[in-house]
Coordinates of C-alpha atoms in Angstrom, one line a residue:
X1 CA 194.9 -59.1 28.3
X2 CA 193.2 -56.8 25.8
X3 CA 189.7 -56.6 24.2
X4 CA 186.2 -56.2 25.6
X5 CA 185.9 -59.7 26.9
X6 CA 189.0 -59.5 29.0
X7 CA 187.8 -56.1 30.3
X8 CA 184.7 -58.0 31.6
X9 CA 187.0 -60.3 33.6
X10 CA 188.9 -57.4 35.1
X11 CA 185.7 -55.7 36.1
X12 CA 184.2 -58.8 37.7
X13 CA 187.5 -59.7 39.5
X14 CA 189.2 -56.4 40.2
X15 CA 192.7 -56.7 41.7
X16 CA 194.5 -54.5 44.3
X17 CA 197.5 -56.8 44.4
X18 CA 200.9 -55.2 44.5
X19 CA 203.1 -58.0 43.2
X20 CA 203.2 -60.3 40.2
X21 CA 204.9 -63.7 40.9
X22 CA 205.8 -66.7 38.7
X23 CA 205.6 -70.1 40.4
X24 CA 206.8 -73.4 39.0
X25 CA 204.8 -76.6 39.8
X26 CA 206.0 -80.2 39.3
X27 CA 204.9 -83.7 40.3
X28 CA 206.1 -87.2 39.5
X29 CA 204.5 -89.3 42.3
X30 CA 200.9 -90.4 42.6
X31 CA 198.2 -88.6 40.5
X32 CA 200.5 -85.9 39.1
X33 CA 197.9 -83.7 37.4
X34 CA 195.5 -83.9 40.3
X35 CA 198.3 -83.1 42.7
X36 CA 199.1 -79.9 40.7
X37 CA 195.4 -78.9 40.4
X38 CA 195.1 -79.4 44.2
X39 CA 198.1 -77.2 44.8
X40 CA 196.8 -74.5 42.5
X41 CA 193.5 -74.4 44.4
X42 CA 195.3 -74.2 47.7
X43 CA 197.4 -71.3 46.5
X44 CA 194.2 -69.3 46.4
X45 CA 193.2 -70.4 49.9
X46 CA 196.1 -69.1 52.0
X47 CA 193.9 -68.5 55.1
X48 CA 193.3 -72.3 55.2
X49 CA 197.0 -73.0 55.8
X50 CA 198.5 -69.9 57.4
X51 CA 197.3 -67.8 60.4
X52 CA 196.9 -64.1 60.1
X53 CA 196.5 -64.2 56.3
X54 CA 193.4 -63.0 54.6
X55 CA 191.4 -65.2 52.2
X56 CA 191.9 -63.3 49.0
X57 CA 195.6 -62.3 49.1
X58 CA 196.7 -64.6 46.3
X59 CA 195.0 -65.0 42.9
X60 CA 196.2 -67.3 40.0
X61 CA 195.8 -65.1 36.9
X62 CA 197.5 -67.2 34.2
X63 CA 198.8 -70.7 33.6
X64 CA 201.2 -72.3 31.1
X65 CA 200.6 -75.4 29.2
X66 CA 201.2 -78.7 31.1
X67 CA 204.2 -80.7 30.1
X68 CA 205.5 -84.2 30.6
X69 CA 209.3 -84.1 31.1
X70 CA 212.2 -86.5 31.7
X71 CA 213.7 -86.2 35.2
X72 CA 216.8 -84.0 35.4
X73 CA 219.9 -84.5 37.6
X74 CA 218.5 -87.7 39.3
X75 CA 217.3 -89.6 36.2
X76 CA 216.2 -92.9 37.8
X77 CA 212.7 -91.8 38.7
X78 CA 209.3 -91.4 37.0
X79 CA 208.6 -88.6 34.5
X80 CA 207.4 -85.3 35.8
X81 CA 204.4 -83.2 35.1
X82 CA 205.6 -79.6 34.9
X83 CA 203.9 -76.3 34.5
X84 CA 203.9 -72.7 35.8
X85 CA 201.5 -70.1 36.9
X86 CA 201.4 -66.3 37.4
X87 CA 199.8 -65.0 40.6
X88 CA 198.9 -61.6 41.9
X89 CA 199.5 -61.1 45.6
X90 CA 200.1 -58.7 48.4
X91 CA 202.2 -61.3 50.2
X92 CA 205.8 -60.6 50.9
X93 CA 208.1 -63.2 49.3
X94 CA 209.0 -64.9 52.6
X95 CA 205.4 -65.4 53.5
X96 CA 204.6 -66.7 50.0
X97 CA 207.4 -69.2 50.3
X98 CA 206.0 -70.4 53.7
X99 CA 202.6 -70.9 52.0
X100 CA 204.1 -72.9 49.2
X101 CA 206.0 -75.2 51.6
X102 CA 202.9 -75.7 53.6
X103 CA 201.0 -76.7 50.4
X104 CA 203.7 -79.2 49.5
X105 CA 203.2 -80.9 52.8
X106 CA 199.4 -80.8 52.6
X107 CA 199.4 -82.4 49.1
X108 CA 201.7 -85.1 50.3
X109 CA 205.4 -84.3 49.7
X110 CA 207.7 -86.0 52.1
X111 CA 211.5 -85.5 52.6
X112 CA 213.6 -87.1 49.9
X113 CA 216.9 -86.8 48.2
X114 CA 217.7 -83.5 46.5
X115 CA 216.0 -83.4 43.0
X116 CA 214.3 -86.7 43.8
X117 CA 210.7 -87.9 43.4
X118 CA 208.0 -85.7 45.0
X119 CA 204.2 -85.5 45.1
X120 CA 204.4 -81.8 44.3
X121 CA 207.1 -79.2 44.1
X122 CA 206.5 -75.5 44.2
X123 CA 209.2 -72.9 43.5
X124 CA 209.1 -69.1 43.3
X125 CA 210.7 -68.3 39.9
X126 CA 210.2 -64.6 39.7
X127 CA 208.9 -61.9 42.1
X128 CA 208.2 -58.8 40.2
X129 CA 211.6 -57.7 38.8
X130 CA 213.3 -58.2 42.1
X131 CA 216.6 -60.0 42.9
X132 CA 216.4 -61.7 46.3
X133 CA 219.1 -63.9 48.0
X134 CA 218.9 -64.6 51.7
X135 CA 222.1 -66.7 51.8
X136 CA 225.3 -65.6 53.3
X137 CA 227.1 -63.2 51.0
X138 CA 229.9 -65.7 50.4
X139 CA 227.5 -68.2 48.8
X140 CA 225.7 -65.8 46.5
X141 CA 227.8 -66.5 43.4
X142 CA 227.4 -70.3 43.8
X143 CA 224.6 -72.9 43.8
X144 CA 225.4 -73.9 47.4
X145 CA 223.4 -73.3 50.5
X146 CA 220.0 -73.2 48.9
X147 CA 218.1 -75.3 51.5
X148 CA 215.7 -73.2 53.6
X149 CA 216.8 -70.0 51.8
X150 CA 215.0 -67.8 49.3
X151 CA 216.8 -67.1 46.0
X152 CA 214.8 -65.2 43.3
X153 CA 215.1 -65.5 40.3
X154 CA 215.4 -69.2 40.7
X155 CA 219.2 -69.8 40.3
X156 CA 218.9 -72.8 38.0
X157 CA 216.1 -71.3 35.8
X158 CA 218.4 -70.6 32.8
X159 CA 219.4 -74.3 32.4
X160 CA 216.0 -75.8 32.7
X161 CA 213.8 -76.2 29.7
X162 CA 211.0 -77.5 31.9
X163 CA 211.0 -74.1 33.7
X164 CA 211.6 -71.8 30.7
X165 CA 209.1 -73.4 28.3
X166 CA 206.1 -72.9 30.7
X167 CA 207.3 -69.3 31.4
X168 CA 207.5 -68.7 27.7
X169 CA 203.9 -69.7 27.3
X170 CA 202.9 -66.7 29.5
X171 CA 205.6 -64.1 29.6
X172 CA 208.0 -64.7 26.6
X173 CA 209.3 -61.2 26.5
X174 CA 210.0 -60.7 30.2
X175 CA 213.7 -59.9 30.7
X176 CA 215.4 -61.9 33.3
X177 CA 216.8 -59.4 35.9
X178 CA 220.1 -61.3 36.2
X179 CA 220.8 -62.7 32.8
X180 CA 219.4 -59.6 31.0
X181 CA 217.8 -61.8 28.3
X182 CA 214.1 -62.4 27.5
X183 CA 212.5 -65.7 28.5
X184 CA 212.1 -66.5 24.8
X185 CA 215.9 -66.0 24.2
X186 CA 216.9 -68.1 27.3
X187 CA 214.6 -70.9 26.1
X188 CA 216.1 -70.8 22.6
X189 CA 219.6 -71.1 24.2
X190 CA 218.6 -74.2 26.2
X191 CA 216.9 -75.9 23.2
X192 CA 219.9 -75.4 21.0
X193 CA 222.1 -77.1 23.6
X194 CA 219.5 -79.9 24.4
X195 CA 220.3 -83.5 23.8
X196 CA 217.7 -85.6 25.7
X197 CA 216.2 -89.0 25.0
X198 CA 212.7 -87.9 26.0
X199 CA 211.8 -84.4 24.6
X200 CA 209.1 -82.5 26.5
X201 CA 205.5 -83.2 25.5
X202 CA 202.5 -81.0 26.0
X203 CA 199.8 -82.7 28.0
X204 CA 196.0 -82.5 28.0
X205 CA 194.8 -84.3 31.2
X206 CA 191.3 -85.8 31.5
X207 CA 189.4 -85.8 34.8
X208 CA 187.5 -89.0 35.7
X209 CA 183.7 -88.5 36.1
X210 CA 181.5 -89.3 37.8
X211 CA 183.8 -89.0 40.8
X212 CA 184.4 -92.2 42.8
X213 CA 187.4 -91.1 44.8
X214 CA 187.5 -87.5 46.1
X215 CA 190.5 -85.3 46.9
X216 CA 188.7 -82.6 48.9
X217 CA 191.0 -80.6 51.1
X218 CA 190.2 -77.8 53.4
X219 CA 188.2 -75.1 51.6
X220 CA 188.8 -76.3 48.1
X221 CA 186.3 -77.9 45.7
X222 CA 186.9 -81.6 45.3
X223 CA 189.6 -82.5 42.7
X224 CA 188.9 -85.6 40.5
X225 CA 191.5 -88.2 39.6
X226 CA 193.3 -87.4 36.3
X227 CA 195.0 -90.6 35.2
X228 CA 194.4 -90.3 31.4
X229 CA 196.0 -87.7 29.1
X230 CA 196.8 -86.9 25.5
X231 CA 200.2 -85.6 24.4
X232 CA 201.5 -83.3 21.7
X233 CA 205.1 -82.7 20.5
X234 CA 206.6 -79.3 21.2
X235 CA 207.8 -77.9 17.8
X236 CA 208.6 -74.6 16.2
X237 CA 207.3 -76.1 12.9
X238 CA 203.9 -77.9 12.7
X239 CA 203.0 -79.0 16.1
X240 CA 201.9 -82.7 15.9
X241 CA 200.3 -85.0 18.4
X242 CA 201.9 -88.2 19.5
X243 CA 198.7 -89.9 18.3
X244 CA 195.8 -88.4 16.3
X245 CA 192.6 -88.9 18.3
X246 CA 189.2 -89.8 16.9
X247 CA 186.1 -88.1 18.3
X248 CA 182.9 -90.0 17.5
X249 CA 179.9 -87.8 16.9
X250 CA 176.7 -88.9 18.7
X251 CA 173.7 -86.6 18.0
X252 CA 170.9 -87.4 20.5
X253 CA 168.6 -85.1 18.5
X254 CA 165.8 -85.6 16.0
X255 CA 167.0 -82.8 13.7
X256 CA 170.8 -82.9 13.3
X257 CA 171.9 -81.9 9.8
X258 CA 173.7 -85.3 9.4
X259 CA 172.0 -88.0 11.3
X260 CA 169.0 -86.5 13.0
X261 CA 166.7 -89.2 14.5
X262 CA 169.3 -91.9 13.9
X263 CA 170.7 -92.1 17.4
X264 CA 168.1 -90.2 19.4
X265 CA 166.9 -93.3 21.2
X266 CA 168.8 -94.7 24.1
X267 CA 169.3 -98.1 22.5
X268 CA 170.5 -96.6 19.2
X269 CA 172.9 -94.3 21.1
X270 CA 174.4 -97.1 23.0
X271 CA 174.8 -99.2 19.9
X272 CA 176.6 -96.4 18.1
X273 CA 178.8 -95.7 21.2
X274 CA 179.8 -99.3 21.6
X275 CA 180.6 -99.7 17.9
X276 CA 182.6 -96.5 17.8
X277 CA 184.7 -97.5 20.8
X278 CA 185.4 -100.9 19.3
X279 CA 186.3 -99.3 16.0
X280 CA 188.9 -97.1 17.7
X281 CA 187.2 -93.9 18.9
X282 CA 189.2 -92.1 21.6
X283 CA 186.2 -90.0 22.8
X284 CA 182.5 -89.8 22.2
X285 CA 181.0 -86.3 21.7
X286 CA 177.3 -86.3 22.7
X287 CA 175.0 -83.4 21.7
X288 CA 171.4 -82.7 22.4
X289 CA 170.8 -79.4 20.5
X290 CA 171.4 -79.1 16.8
X291 CA 173.4 -76.1 15.6
X292 CA 172.3 -76.3 12.0
X293 CA 170.6 -73.2 10.6
X294 CA 166.9 -73.1 11.4
X295 CA 167.0 -75.9 14.0
X296 CA 164.2 -75.8 16.6
X297 CA 164.8 -74.2 20.0
X298 CA 165.4 -76.7 22.8
X299 CA 165.2 -75.7 26.4
X300 CA 168.1 -76.5 28.8
X301 CA 165.9 -78.9 30.6
X302 CA 165.0 -80.8 27.4
X303 CA 168.7 -80.8 26.3
X304 CA 169.6 -82.4 29.7
X305 CA 166.9 -85.0 29.3
X306 CA 168.4 -85.9 25.9
X307 CA 172.1 -86.2 26.9
X308 CA 172.3 -87.1 30.6
X309 CA 170.6 -90.6 30.2
X310 CA 172.9 -91.4 27.3
X311 CA 176.0 -90.5 29.4
X312 CA 174.7 -92.5 32.4
X313 CA 173.9 -95.5 30.1
X314 CA 177.4 -95.5 28.7
X315 CA 178.9 -95.3 32.2
X316 CA 176.8 -98.4 33.1
X317 CA 177.6 -100.4 30.0
X318 CA 178.7 -104.0 30.6
X319 CA 181.7 -103.7 28.3
X320 CA 184.4 -102.0 30.4
X321 CA 186.0 -100.4 27.3
X322 CA 182.7 -98.7 26.6
X323 CA 181.8 -97.8 30.1
X324 CA 185.3 -96.2 30.7
X325 CA 185.4 -94.3 27.3
X326 CA 186.1 -90.6 27.4
X327 CA 182.9 -88.6 26.9
X328 CA 182.6 -85.0 25.6
X329 CA 179.4 -83.0 26.1
X330 CA 178.6 -80.8 23.1
X331 CA 176.8 -77.8 24.6
X332 CA 177.0 -74.1 25.0
X333 CA 174.9 -74.0 28.2
X334 CA 176.4 -74.1 31.6
X335 CA 173.4 -75.9 33.1
X336 CA 173.8 -78.7 30.6
X337 CA 177.6 -78.8 31.0
X338 CA 177.2 -79.0 34.8
X339 CA 174.7 -81.8 34.7
X340 CA 176.6 -83.8 32.0
X341 CA 180.0 -83.7 33.8
X342 CA 178.3 -84.8 37.1
X343 CA 176.7 -87.7 35.1
X344 CA 180.1 -88.8 33.7
X345 CA 181.3 -86.5 30.9
X346 CA 185.1 -85.7 30.9
X347 CA 185.2 -82.7 28.5
X348 CA 183.1 -79.7 27.3
X349 CA 182.8 -79.0 23.6
X350 CA 181.3 -75.5 23.0
X351 CA 180.7 -74.3 19.5
X352 CA 180.4 -70.7 20.8
X353 CA 183.5 -70.7 23.0
X354 CA 181.6 -69.8 26.2
X355 CA 180.0 -66.6 24.8
X356 CA 176.6 -68.1 23.7
X357 CA 174.9 -67.8 20.3
X358 CA 174.6 -64.0 20.2
X359 CA 176.5 -62.3 17.4
X360 CA 177.8 -59.6 17.6
X361 CA 178.6 -60.2 21.2
X362 CA 176.1 -58.8 23.7
X363 CA 175.6 -58.4 27.4
X364 CA 174.3 -62.0 27.5
X365 CA 177.6 -63.1 26.0
X366 CA 179.4 -61.9 29.1
X367 CA 177.1 -63.9 31.3
X368 CA 177.7 -67.0 29.2
X369 CA 181.4 -66.5 29.4
X370 CA 181.5 -66.1 33.2
X371 CA 179.1 -69.1 33.9
X372 CA 180.8 -71.5 31.5
X373 CA 184.2 -70.4 32.8
X374 CA 183.1 -71.1 36.3
X375 CA 181.8 -74.6 35.4
X376 CA 184.9 -75.6 33.5
X377 CA 187.2 -74.3 36.2
X378 CA 185.2 -76.1 39.0
X379 CA 185.3 -79.5 37.3
X380 CA 188.9 -79.2 35.9
X381 CA 187.9 -80.7 32.5
X382 CA 189.3 -80.0 29.0
X383 CA 187.3 -77.6 26.9
X384 CA 187.1 -77.5 23.1
X385 CA 186.6 -73.9 22.0
X386 CA 185.3 -73.4 18.5
X387 CA 185.3 -70.3 16.3
X388 CA 181.8 -69.2 15.2
X389 CA 179.7 -66.1 14.6
X390 CA 176.2 -66.9 15.7
X391 CA 174.0 -68.6 13.1
X392 CA 176.2 -71.1 11.2
X393 CA 174.9 -70.1 7.8
X394 CA 175.4 -66.3 8.2
X395 CA 178.2 -63.7 8.9
X396 CA 180.7 -65.0 6.4
X397 CA 182.4 -61.7 5.6
X398 CA 186.0 -61.5 6.8
X399 CA 187.1 -58.6 4.6
X400 CA 187.9 -56.4 7.6
X401 CA 191.0 -58.6 8.2
X402 CA 194.0 -58.2 5.9
X403 CA 194.7 -61.9 6.3
X404 CA 191.1 -62.9 5.5
X405 CA 189.4 -65.8 7.3
X406 CA 192.6 -67.2 8.8
X407 CA 193.4 -63.9 10.5
X408 CA 189.7 -63.5 11.5
X409 CA 189.7 -66.9 13.3
X410 CA 193.0 -66.2 15.1
X411 CA 191.8 -62.8 16.3
X412 CA 188.2 -63.6 17.2
X413 CA 188.8 -67.0 18.8
X414 CA 192.0 -65.8 20.3
X415 CA 190.2 -63.0 22.2
X416 CA 187.8 -65.5 23.6
X417 CA 190.5 -67.9 24.6
X418 CA 192.5 -65.1 26.4
X419 CA 189.4 -64.1 28.4
X420 CA 188.7 -67.8 29.3
X421 CA 192.2 -68.6 30.6
X422 CA 193.4 -65.3 32.1
X423 CA 192.4 -63.4 35.2
X424 CA 191.1 -64.7 38.5
X425 CA 189.0 -67.8 38.0
X426 CA 190.4 -68.6 34.6
X427 CA 190.5 -72.1 33.0
X428 CA 194.0 -73.7 33.0
X429 CA 195.7 -73.2 29.7
X430 CA 196.5 -76.9 29.4
X431 CA 192.8 -77.8 29.3
X432 CA 192.1 -75.8 26.1
X433 CA 191.7 -77.4 22.6
X434 CA 190.9 -75.0 19.8
X435 CA 188.7 -75.6 16.7
X436 CA 188.6 -73.3 13.7
X437 CA 184.8 -74.0 13.2
X438 CA 184.8 -75.6 9.7
X439 CA 181.3 -75.0 8.3
X440 CA 180.4 -72.3 10.7
X441 CA 180.0 -68.8 9.2
X442 CA 182.5 -69.5 6.4
X443 CA 182.2 -69.7 2.6
X444 CA 183.2 -72.9 0.8
X445 CA 186.5 -71.2 -0.2
X446 CA 187.1 -70.1 3.4
X447 CA 186.6 -73.6 4.7
X448 CA 189.1 -74.9 2.2
X449 CA 191.6 -72.2 3.2
X450 CA 191.2 -73.1 6.9
X451 CA 191.8 -76.8 6.2
X452 CA 194.7 -76.1 3.9
X453 CA 196.5 -73.8 6.3
X454 CA 195.2 -75.0 9.7
X455 CA 198.6 -75.2 11.2
X456 CA 199.0 -71.5 10.9
X457 CA 196.1 -71.0 13.2
X458 CA 198.2 -72.1 16.2
X459 CA 201.6 -71.2 14.8
X460 CA 204.2 -70.0 17.4
X461 CA 204.3 -66.3 16.4
X462 CA 204.5 -63.5 18.9
X463 CA 201.1 -61.9 18.0
X464 CA 199.1 -65.1 17.9
X465 CA 196.9 -65.7 21.0
X466 CA 196.3 -69.3 19.8
X467 CA 199.9 -70.2 19.6
X468 CA 200.6 -73.7 20.8
X469 CA 197.2 -75.0 21.4
X470 CA 196.1 -78.5 20.3
X471 CA 193.6 -78.4 17.4
X472 CA 190.4 -80.2 16.6
X473 CA 189.1 -80.3 13.1
X474 CA 185.4 -81.2 12.6
X475 CA 184.6 -81.3 8.9
X476 CA 182.6 -84.6 8.7
X477 CA 179.7 -84.6 6.2
X478 CA 179.3 -80.8 6.2
X479 CA 177.4 -78.8 3.6
X480 CA 180.5 -77.2 2.0
X481 CA 181.6 -80.7 1.0
X482 CA 178.2 -81.1 -0.7
X483 CA 178.6 -77.8 -2.5
X484 CA 182.0 -78.9 -3.8
X485 CA 180.6 -82.2 -5.0
X486 CA 177.9 -80.4 -6.9
X487 CA 180.4 -78.5 -8.9
X488 CA 181.1 -79.7 -12.5
X489 CA 184.7 -80.3 -13.6
X490 CA 186.6 -77.4 -15.1
X491 CA 186.2 -78.9 -18.6
X492 CA 182.6 -79.8 -18.1
X493 CA 183.0 -83.5 -18.7
X494 CA 181.5 -84.2 -15.2
X495 CA 178.4 -82.4 -14.2
X496 CA 178.7 -82.9 -10.4
X497 CA 176.1 -84.5 -8.2
X498 CA 173.9 -83.7 -5.3
X499 CA 174.6 -85.6 -2.1
X500 CA 172.9 -86.3 1.3
X501 CA 175.2 -85.8 4.3
X502 CA 175.7 -89.6 4.8
X503 CA 176.9 -89.8 1.2
X504 CA 179.9 -87.5 1.9
X505 CA 182.2 -90.0 3.7
X506 CA 184.8 -90.1 0.9
X507 CA 184.8 -86.3 0.8
X508 CA 185.2 -86.3 4.6
X509 CA 188.2 -88.7 4.2
X510 CA 190.0 -86.1 2.1
X511 CA 189.5 -83.4 4.8
X512 CA 190.6 -85.8 7.5
X513 CA 193.8 -86.6 5.7
X514 CA 194.4 -82.9 5.2
X515 CA 193.8 -82.2 8.9
X516 CA 196.4 -84.8 9.8
X517 CA 198.9 -83.3 7.4
X518 CA 198.4 -80.0 9.1
X519 CA 199.0 -81.5 12.6
X520 CA 195.5 -81.8 14.0
X521 CA 195.3 -83.5 17.4
X522 CA 191.7 -84.6 17.1
X523 CA 189.4 -85.2 14.2
X524 CA 185.6 -85.3 14.8
X525 CA 183.8 -87.8 12.6
X526 CA 180.6 -89.8 12.2
X527 CA 181.8 -93.0 10.7
X528 CA 184.6 -94.1 13.0
X529 CA 185.6 -97.4 11.4
X530 CA 186.3 -95.9 8.0
X531 CA 187.9 -92.8 9.3
X532 CA 190.1 -94.8 11.6
X533 CA 191.6 -96.3 8.4
X534 CA 192.1 -92.8 7.0
X535 CA 193.8 -91.7 10.2
X536 CA 196.1 -94.8 10.3
X537 CA 197.3 -94.3 6.7
X538 CA 197.6 -90.5 6.8
X539 CA 199.5 -90.7 10.1
X540 CA 201.9 -93.2 8.6
X541 CA 202.5 -91.0 5.6
X542 CA 203.2 -88.0 7.8
X543 CA 205.6 -89.9 10.0
X544 CA 203.6 -90.3 13.3
X545 CA 205.1 -92.9 15.6

C-alpha cells in the first residue's frame, strides 16, 4: 500500500505481526458466500476457537476477488465459490493450521471424500517464503500422504487456476519458492493449458437485508445470507459481465438536477420503484441528498427521514418481485448507510468513495474513510466507489497527469480503493464496483474520453490499482449531454438546441450503448423501460449471451 490514505490505515491499525500468510478459501455447499465471510471473521477471532491464543494474533489485510468455479478432480458436485486472503500473524504454521481446521468444523464442514463437496475449505498456500513439509522424507517428492500433514507452498497450487487467479489479484509478482516463477507467470501457464467447459467467473455477492435469518457465531458480528450475486467474465481483453445490470435512479429529494420533486413522496417513489422493477431494473438506487452544484445542505437526520421510509415501503410491497428487489443507498454518510442497510438496502453507492465531500482531502476525509469502511465491512455489502473531486462543477484540471483524465481517475480513485480494501478492517475486494464519475469534475471532452475508453480504467496492467474491478457507468441526463446538444453542426446547418434533463433520453441512450461496448457491468439510468431496450440491443451487438 502507498499514498497518504493507506498511511492512515497503517497508523490506525499498526501491526507487529512477524509473518505474512496466503490462505485459500472455498465452498460449494449451503450459502457459499456467507460461509466464506463467516470463516474470514473467525480467522480474526482465534481466541474464540483455541485456548492460550491471544485475540489479535491474526489480521486479514487483503482479499482477492471472489470467483465461481467448476469443480476439479471430482466433477459431479456443485460449483465452488473460491477466493484467497492475505493475513498477518504471529502464529506458527502448525497453530494456524489447527485454527483453520477448527474454523472448517465450526462453519459446518463434515468428513467427505477427497476433493468432494464441503461447506468451507481453508488451505495455507504460502507462509512467508518458507518451504515446509511435515511428511516422511520418502513422500516429499510425491502427492501422497497429505492427510493431517502440513505442506507449504500448497503442492497442487501450480495446476489450479482457482488458486492462482485469486493470488494474482493480490501478489502477482511473488515468486513461488519451489517453482521459482511469479504467480502471474504460473497463472499464465495454467490458462494456456486450460480447456474447461465452465471458465471461472468473478462474483459480486449481495447480502439480504433486513436480516431474517442470522449466522452469528461466537464473537463475530452476524453474517447475512448471500444467495444473490452478479458475475463477470475473466478476460485479458475487455472484461465483460455475463449480463449488463440496470440500476434505476430514485431521487427522494426536492432538488435533484434531473427529477427533483418528482419522486420525493412515498407514493410516487413506490410507483417509480414498481414500474422500474417490472421494466427490468436489477437494482434501485435511492438517494436523499442531491449532489448537483449549489444543492441545499441536508442533515444526516433529514437524509435518513427521506430514504429509510422508502426502503421500508419497498420491502413491504405486495408484489414480491418489488419487495425482494435489490436496493442501493446513494449516500456518503456512514449514519445514513448504517440506517439504510438495517432498513433493507443491499449496497452502498458513495459518490466520494468513502472520503467525504472535502477536496483536496482533509483530516475529515480520514474520518469518513474509516467510518464508511467500518460500516461496509460490518454489513458485508457491495460498495460502489465513484471518482470525484468535491463540488461536481469544479476541479476539472487533470494536466498534472501525463495521461490526462483517464490517468487521473485511475490514480485518484485507485488510491482510495486501495485504502478501502487493504489493511486490517478492509472491505473485501469482491464487494467493490468502481465508477469513473461521469459528470463530476470533468469537462465535456473529458467525459467523452472516459466513456470512449472506459475499459482502460480497469485494464489488467501491472500499475493499475483498479485492474479487474466491475464498472458502473452513470451518464443519464447529465449536463455534459445538454452541452453537446447545444452545439451547432460543424457546417452550421443545425444550430443546436437547449434541453431540460428529461429531454436527454436519446442522448443518454448513446452513452449507454457506448458503456456496454466498453464492458460496463452496470448502467445507472432514470428511464428503465427505454434504456432496457438499449441494453438488450447493444448487448446483442457486442455478443453477450
